[in-house]
PDB file of C-alpha atoms in Angstrom:
ATOM      1  CA  MET A   1      12.924  50.453 -38.347  1.00  0.00           C
ATOM      2  CA  LYS A   2       9.414  49.741 -39.566  1.00  0.00           C
ATOM      3  CA  LEU A   3       8.891  49.554 -43.288  1.00  0.00           C
ATOM      4  CA  ASP A   4       5.710  50.831 -44.903  1.00  0.00           C
ATOM      5  CA  TYR A   5       4.887  47.525 -46.568  1.00  0.00           C
ATOM      6  CA  ILE A   6       4.960  45.784 -43.175  1.00  0.00           C
ATOM      7  CA  LYS A   7       2.475  48.324 -41.819  1.00  0.00           C
ATOM      8  CA  GLU A   8       0.320  47.902 -44.905  1.00  0.00           C
ATOM      9  CA  PHE A   9       0.368  44.122 -44.589  1.00  0.00           C
ATOM     10  CA  ARG A  10      -0.575  44.326 -40.893  1.00  0.00           C
ATOM     11  CA  ALA A  11      -3.460  46.663 -41.689  1.00  0.00           C
ATOM     12  CA  TYR A  12      -4.630  44.339 -44.465  1.00  0.00           C
ATOM     13  CA  ARG A  13      -4.310  41.284 -42.196  1.00  0.00           C
ATOM     14  CA  SER A  14      -6.167  43.036 -39.368  1.00  0.00           C
ATOM     15  CA  ASP A  15      -8.973  44.038 -41.709  1.00  0.00           C
ATOM     16  CA  ARG A  16      -9.392  40.492 -43.013  1.00  0.00           C
ATOM     17  CA  LEU A  17      -9.056  38.775 -39.645  1.00  0.00           C
ATOM     18  CA  SER A  18     -11.366  41.231 -37.860  1.00  0.00           C
ATOM     19  CA  ARG A  19     -14.268  39.839 -39.855  1.00  0.00           C
ATOM     20  CA  ILE A  20     -13.750  36.524 -38.088  1.00  0.00           C
ATOM     21  CA  ALA A  21     -12.518  37.995 -34.812  1.00  0.00           C
ATOM     22  CA  LYS A  22     -15.624  40.096 -34.132  1.00  0.00           C
ATOM     23  CA  PRO A  23     -17.911  37.069 -33.680  1.00  0.00           C
ATOM     24  CA  LEU A  24     -15.229  35.447 -31.503  1.00  0.00           C
ATOM     25  CA  VAL A  25     -15.156  38.519 -29.256  1.00  0.00           C
ATOM     26  CA  LYS A  26     -18.962  38.433 -29.008  1.00  0.00           C
ATOM     27  CA  ALA A  27     -18.683  34.770 -27.983  1.00  0.00           C
ATOM     28  CA  GLY A  28     -16.357  35.756 -25.133  1.00  0.00           C
ATOM     29  CA  VAL A  29     -13.024  34.644 -26.603  1.00  0.00           C
ATOM     30  CA  THR A  30     -10.168  36.733 -25.204  1.00  0.00           C
ATOM     31  CA  ALA A  31      -6.844  37.655 -26.769  1.00  0.00           C
ATOM     32  CA  ASP A  32      -5.018  35.811 -23.976  1.00  0.00           C
ATOM     33  CA  GLN A  33      -6.912  32.597 -24.762  1.00  0.00           C
ATOM     34  CA  VAL A  34      -5.906  32.852 -28.413  1.00  0.00           C
ATOM     35  CA  THR A  35      -2.317  33.606 -27.352  1.00  0.00           C
ATOM     36  CA  ALA A  36      -2.387  30.384 -25.318  1.00  0.00           C
ATOM     37  CA  LEU A  37      -3.542  28.505 -28.431  1.00  0.00           C
ATOM     38  CA  SER A  38      -0.714  30.178 -30.341  1.00  0.00           C
ATOM     39  CA  LEU A  39       1.802  28.982 -27.741  1.00  0.00           C
ATOM     40  CA  ILE A  40       0.451  25.422 -27.742  1.00  0.00           C
ATOM     41  CA  SER A  41       0.464  25.177 -31.533  1.00  0.00           C
ATOM     42  CA  GLY A  42       3.931  26.765 -31.709  1.00  0.00           C
ATOM     43  CA  LEU A  43       5.348  24.309 -29.187  1.00  0.00           C
ATOM     44  CA  LEU A  44       3.736  21.445 -31.097  1.00  0.00           C
ATOM     45  CA  ALA A  45       5.412  22.737 -34.264  1.00  0.00           C
ATOM     46  CA  VAL A  46       8.758  22.678 -32.436  1.00  0.00           C
ATOM     47  CA  TYR A  47       7.986  19.173 -31.158  1.00  0.00           C
ATOM     48  CA  PHE A  48       7.363  17.882 -34.697  1.00  0.00           C
ATOM     49  CA  LEU A  49      10.393  19.685 -36.102  1.00  0.00           C
ATOM     50  CA  PHE A  50      12.644  17.104 -37.801  1.00  0.00           C
ATOM     51  CA  THR A  51      10.207  14.239 -37.091  1.00  0.00           C
ATOM     52  CA  ASN A  52       7.023  14.932 -39.060  1.00  0.00           C
ATOM     53  CA  TYR A  53       7.102  17.537 -41.813  1.00  0.00           C
ATOM     54  CA  TYR A  54       3.349  17.760 -42.356  1.00  0.00           C
ATOM     55  CA  LEU A  55       2.519  18.184 -38.669  1.00  0.00           C
ATOM     56  CA  LEU A  56       5.304  20.777 -38.403  1.00  0.00           C
ATOM     57  CA  VAL A  57       3.731  22.777 -41.234  1.00  0.00           C
ATOM     58  CA  LEU A  58       0.209  22.375 -39.826  1.00  0.00           C
ATOM     59  CA  PHE A  59       1.125  23.541 -36.327  1.00  0.00           C
ATOM     60  CA  ALA A  60       3.417  26.310 -37.597  1.00  0.00           C
ATOM     61  CA  LEU A  61       0.561  27.684 -39.714  1.00  0.00           C
ATOM     62  CA  LEU A  62      -1.852  27.414 -36.774  1.00  0.00           C
ATOM     63  CA  HIS A  63       0.676  29.200 -34.575  1.00  0.00           C
ATOM     64  CA  LEU A  64       0.951  32.081 -37.060  1.00  0.00           C
ATOM     65  CA  LEU A  65      -2.829  32.202 -37.554  1.00  0.00           C
ATOM     66  CA  PHE A  66      -3.560  32.289 -33.812  1.00  0.00           C
ATOM     67  CA  ASP A  67      -0.845  34.916 -33.389  1.00  0.00           C
ATOM     68  CA  GLY A  68      -2.556  37.083 -35.983  1.00  0.00           C
ATOM     69  CA  PHE A  69      -5.927  36.637 -34.302  1.00  0.00           C
ATOM     70  CA  ASP A  70      -4.741  37.468 -30.790  1.00  0.00           C
ATOM     71  CA  GLY A  71      -3.591  40.910 -31.899  1.00  0.00           C
ATOM     72  CA  VAL A  72      -6.817  41.604 -33.759  1.00  0.00           C
ATOM     73  CA  ILE A  73      -8.927  40.500 -30.784  1.00  0.00           C
ATOM     74  CA  ALA A  74      -6.771  42.607 -28.454  1.00  0.00           C
ATOM     75  CA  ARG A  75      -7.339  45.680 -30.617  1.00  0.00           C
ATOM     76  CA  LEU A  76     -11.094  45.009 -30.751  1.00  0.00           C
ATOM     77  CA  THR A  77     -11.254  44.735 -26.977  1.00  0.00           C
ATOM     78  CA  LYS A  78      -8.939  46.241 -24.417  1.00  0.00           C
ATOM     79  CA  THR A  79      -5.223  45.727 -25.000  1.00  0.00           C
ATOM     80  CA  SER A  80      -3.378  45.078 -21.757  1.00  0.00           C
ATOM     81  CA  ILE A  81       0.298  45.491 -20.984  1.00  0.00           C
ATOM     82  CA  ALA A  82       0.374  41.939 -19.577  1.00  0.00           C
ATOM     83  CA  GLY A  83      -1.183  40.646 -22.806  1.00  0.00           C
ATOM     84  CA  LYS A  84       1.446  42.469 -24.852  1.00  0.00           C
ATOM     85  CA  TYR A  85       4.229  40.789 -22.865  1.00  0.00           C
ATOM     86  CA  LEU A  86       2.466  37.412 -22.989  1.00  0.00           C
ATOM     87  CA  ASP A  87       2.223  37.646 -26.784  1.00  0.00           C
ATOM     88  CA  LEU A  88       5.877  38.695 -27.081  1.00  0.00           C
ATOM     89  CA  VAL A  89       7.125  35.881 -24.857  1.00  0.00           C
ATOM     90  CA  THR A  90       4.892  33.307 -26.569  1.00  0.00           C
ATOM     91  CA  ASP A  91       6.112  34.196 -30.049  1.00  0.00           C
ATOM     92  CA  ASN A  92       9.733  34.185 -29.060  1.00  0.00           C
ATOM     93  CA  LEU A  93       9.661  31.013 -26.976  1.00  0.00           C
ATOM     94  CA  VAL A  94       8.783  29.287 -30.225  1.00  0.00           C
ATOM     95  CA  THR A  95      11.727  30.983 -31.962  1.00  0.00           C
ATOM     96  CA  ILE A  96      14.139  29.954 -29.211  1.00  0.00           C
ATOM     97  CA  GLY A  97      12.714  26.423 -29.275  1.00  0.00           C
ATOM     98  CA  VAL A  98      13.287  26.209 -33.027  1.00  0.00           C
ATOM     99  CA  LEU A  99      16.896  27.360 -32.665  1.00  0.00           C
ATOM    100  CA  ILE A 100      17.636  24.966 -29.803  1.00  0.00           C
ATOM    101  CA  LYS A 101      16.021  21.992 -31.544  1.00  0.00           C
ATOM    102  CA  THR A 102      17.968  22.837 -34.713  1.00  0.00           C
ATOM    103  CA  ALA A 103      21.174  22.955 -32.666  1.00  0.00           C
ATOM    104  CA  ILE A 104      20.433  19.553 -31.155  1.00  0.00           C
ATOM    105  CA  PHE A 105      19.458  18.024 -34.499  1.00  0.00           C
ATOM    106  CA  LEU A 106      22.511  19.336 -36.344  1.00  0.00           C
ATOM    107  CA  GLN A 107      24.802  18.811 -33.334  1.00  0.00           C
ATOM    108  CA  ASP A 108      26.121  22.308 -34.027  1.00  0.00           C
ATOM    109  CA  PHE A 109      27.365  24.510 -31.209  1.00  0.00           C
ATOM    110  CA  TYR A 110      26.933  27.671 -33.301  1.00  0.00           C
ATOM    111  CA  ALA A 111      23.169  27.180 -33.420  1.00  0.00           C
ATOM    112  CA  PHE A 112      23.204  27.229 -29.604  1.00  0.00           C
ATOM    113  CA  ILE A 113      25.123  30.509 -29.774  1.00  0.00           C
ATOM    114  CA  ALA A 114      22.477  31.927 -32.139  1.00  0.00           C
ATOM    115  CA  ALA A 115      19.758  30.881 -29.658  1.00  0.00           C
ATOM    116  CA  GLY A 116      21.704  32.507 -26.817  1.00  0.00           C
ATOM    117  CA  LEU A 117      22.235  35.757 -28.722  1.00  0.00           C
ATOM    118  CA  PHE A 118      18.551  35.965 -29.596  1.00  0.00           C
ATOM    119  CA  SER A 119      17.570  35.180 -25.980  1.00  0.00           C
ATOM    120  CA  LEU A 120      19.880  37.934 -24.728  1.00  0.00           C
ATOM    121  CA  ALA A 121      18.493  40.478 -27.200  1.00  0.00           C
ATOM    122  CA  LEU A 122      14.946  39.507 -26.217  1.00  0.00           C
ATOM    123  CA  THR A 123      15.752  39.796 -22.509  1.00  0.00           C
ATOM    124  CA  ILE A 124      17.171  43.302 -23.020  1.00  0.00           C
ATOM    125  CA  HIS A 125      14.089  44.251 -25.049  1.00  0.00           C
ATOM    126  CA  ILE A 126      11.795  43.046 -22.249  1.00  0.00           C
ATOM    127  CA  ILE A 127      13.828  44.678 -19.448  1.00  0.00           C
ATOM    128  CA  SER A 128      13.735  47.977 -21.369  1.00  0.00           C
ATOM    129  CA  LYS A 129       9.929  47.772 -21.322  1.00  0.00           C
ATOM    130  CA  LEU A 130       9.897  47.043 -25.068  1.00  0.00           C
ATOM    131  CA  LYS A 131      11.813  50.220 -25.915  1.00  0.00           C
ATOM    132  CA  ALA A 132      15.218  48.775 -26.892  1.00  0.00           C
ATOM    133  CA  PRO A 133      15.250  47.936 -30.599  1.00  0.00           C
ATOM    134  CA  ILE A 134      15.110  44.307 -31.718  1.00  0.00           C
ATOM    135  CA  LEU A 135      14.550  42.466 -34.971  1.00  0.00           C
ATOM    136  CA  PHE A 136      12.309  39.438 -34.609  1.00  0.00           C
ATOM    137  CA  ILE A 137      13.066  36.288 -36.571  1.00  0.00           C
ATOM    138  CA  ARG A 138      10.181  33.903 -35.880  1.00  0.00           C
ATOM    139  CA  THR A 139       8.226  34.111 -39.119  1.00  0.00           C
ATOM    140  CA  VAL A 140      11.320  33.955 -41.313  1.00  0.00           C
ATOM    141  CA  SER A 141      12.611  31.018 -39.241  1.00  0.00           C
ATOM    142  CA  LEU A 142       9.386  29.088 -39.773  1.00  0.00           C
ATOM    143  CA  ILE A 143       9.428  29.812 -43.507  1.00  0.00           C
ATOM    144  CA  VAL A 144      13.050  28.638 -43.825  1.00  0.00           C
ATOM    145  CA  LEU A 145      12.201  25.456 -41.922  1.00  0.00           C
ATOM    146  CA  THR A 146       9.201  24.618 -44.053  1.00  0.00           C
ATOM    147  CA  ILE A 147      11.307  25.023 -47.192  1.00  0.00           C
ATOM    148  CA  ALA A 148      14.396  23.237 -45.871  1.00  0.00           C
ATOM    149  CA  LEU A 149      12.513  20.298 -44.417  1.00  0.00           C
ATOM    150  CA  ASN A 150      10.298  19.714 -47.423  1.00  0.00           C
ATOM    151  CA  PRO A 151      11.038  16.095 -48.397  1.00  0.00           C
ATOM    152  CA  SER A 152      11.780  17.131 -51.987  1.00  0.00           C
ATOM    153  CA  PHE A 153      14.289  19.878 -51.037  1.00  0.00           C
ATOM    154  CA  PRO A 154      17.839  18.597 -51.632  1.00  0.00           C
ATOM    155  CA  PHE A 155      19.895  21.125 -49.653  1.00  0.00           C
ATOM    156  CA  ALA A 156      18.270  20.959 -46.208  1.00  0.00           C
ATOM    157  CA  ALA A 157      21.460  20.978 -44.098  1.00  0.00           C
ATOM    158  CA  ILE A 158      22.892  23.943 -46.012  1.00  0.00           C
ATOM    159  CA  LEU A 159      19.686  25.984 -45.693  1.00  0.00           C
ATOM    160  CA  LEU A 160      19.298  25.101 -41.994  1.00  0.00           C
ATOM    161  CA  THR A 161      22.881  26.182 -41.328  1.00  0.00           C
ATOM    162  CA  ALA A 162      22.406  29.404 -43.302  1.00  0.00           C
ATOM    163  CA  GLY A 163      19.163  29.986 -41.394  1.00  0.00           C
ATOM    164  CA  TYR A 164      20.640  29.772 -37.899  1.00  0.00           C
ATOM    165  CA  LEU A 165      23.718  31.755 -38.974  1.00  0.00           C
ATOM    166  CA  ALA A 166      21.375  34.478 -40.263  1.00  0.00           C
ATOM    167  CA  ALA A 167      19.444  34.321 -36.966  1.00  0.00           C
ATOM    168  CA  GLY A 168      22.719  34.779 -35.087  1.00  0.00           C
ATOM    169  CA  GLY A 169      23.673  37.688 -37.333  1.00  0.00           C
ATOM    170  CA  VAL A 170      20.296  39.382 -36.920  1.00  0.00           C
ATOM    171  CA  SER A 171      20.499  38.854 -33.146  1.00  0.00           C
ATOM    172  CA  SER A 172      24.007  40.338 -33.066  1.00  0.00           C
ATOM    173  CA  TYR A 173      22.705  43.318 -35.032  1.00  0.00           C
ATOM    174  CA  SER A 174      19.846  43.701 -32.520  1.00  0.00           C
ATOM    175  CA  LEU A 175      22.325  43.619 -29.636  1.00  0.00           C
ATOM    176  CA  THR A 176      24.478  46.257 -31.343  1.00  0.00           C
ATOM    177  CA  ARG A 177      21.451  48.501 -31.886  1.00  0.00           C
ATOM    178  CA  GLN A 178      20.401  47.960 -28.277  1.00  0.00           C
ATOM    179  CA  LEU A 179      23.852  49.032 -27.069  1.00  0.00           C
ATOM    180  CA  GLN A 180      23.660  52.092 -29.306  1.00  0.00           C
ATOM    181  CA  TRP A 181      20.140  52.841 -27.983  1.00  0.00           C
ATOM    182  CA  HIS A 182      21.348  52.522 -24.379  1.00  0.00           C
ATOM    183  CA  LEU A 183      24.370  54.778 -24.943  1.00  0.00           C
ATOM    184  CA  ASN A 184      22.209  57.457 -26.606  1.00  0.00           C
ATOM    185  CA  ARG A 185      19.677  57.591 -23.768  1.00  0.00           C
TER     186      ARG A 185
END
């Protein structure tokens, strides 16, 4: 289910980012190269999770920025199916990394279950050639982390636990919708 305000935000973001993306395209920068930068910055954000708040925020923001640019560059040039899958896998490897690192940090088995449920829903989405419904949780996960891990935030453990429980719930919902989608085919 796509909401109108999400479409409006994407159109607004594409309009703003295309002003910067056009010169990048002229310089020969490809969407796949920017996706690679998105992956590297996302993995660095995961690496600094729970160890360095400011580097976590920096690399998380770079990851989201590069992710926005790769889509704009892809639309300005030729969008490929392989690029679509590369972008999807890149974004969600970061999400899975965040969930696993949270599970390790909190020593909480349920966070591993949330990571597994999301991985399963993502796998079904990919196998269905991106047709099975799924709700993505990356951006919300990064926002929750930046709030929870802010040195002045007093309820970090509670918010982290609520965050991975919500991720598990959203992933369970995605799996339920995917089962419904498969049965209705």
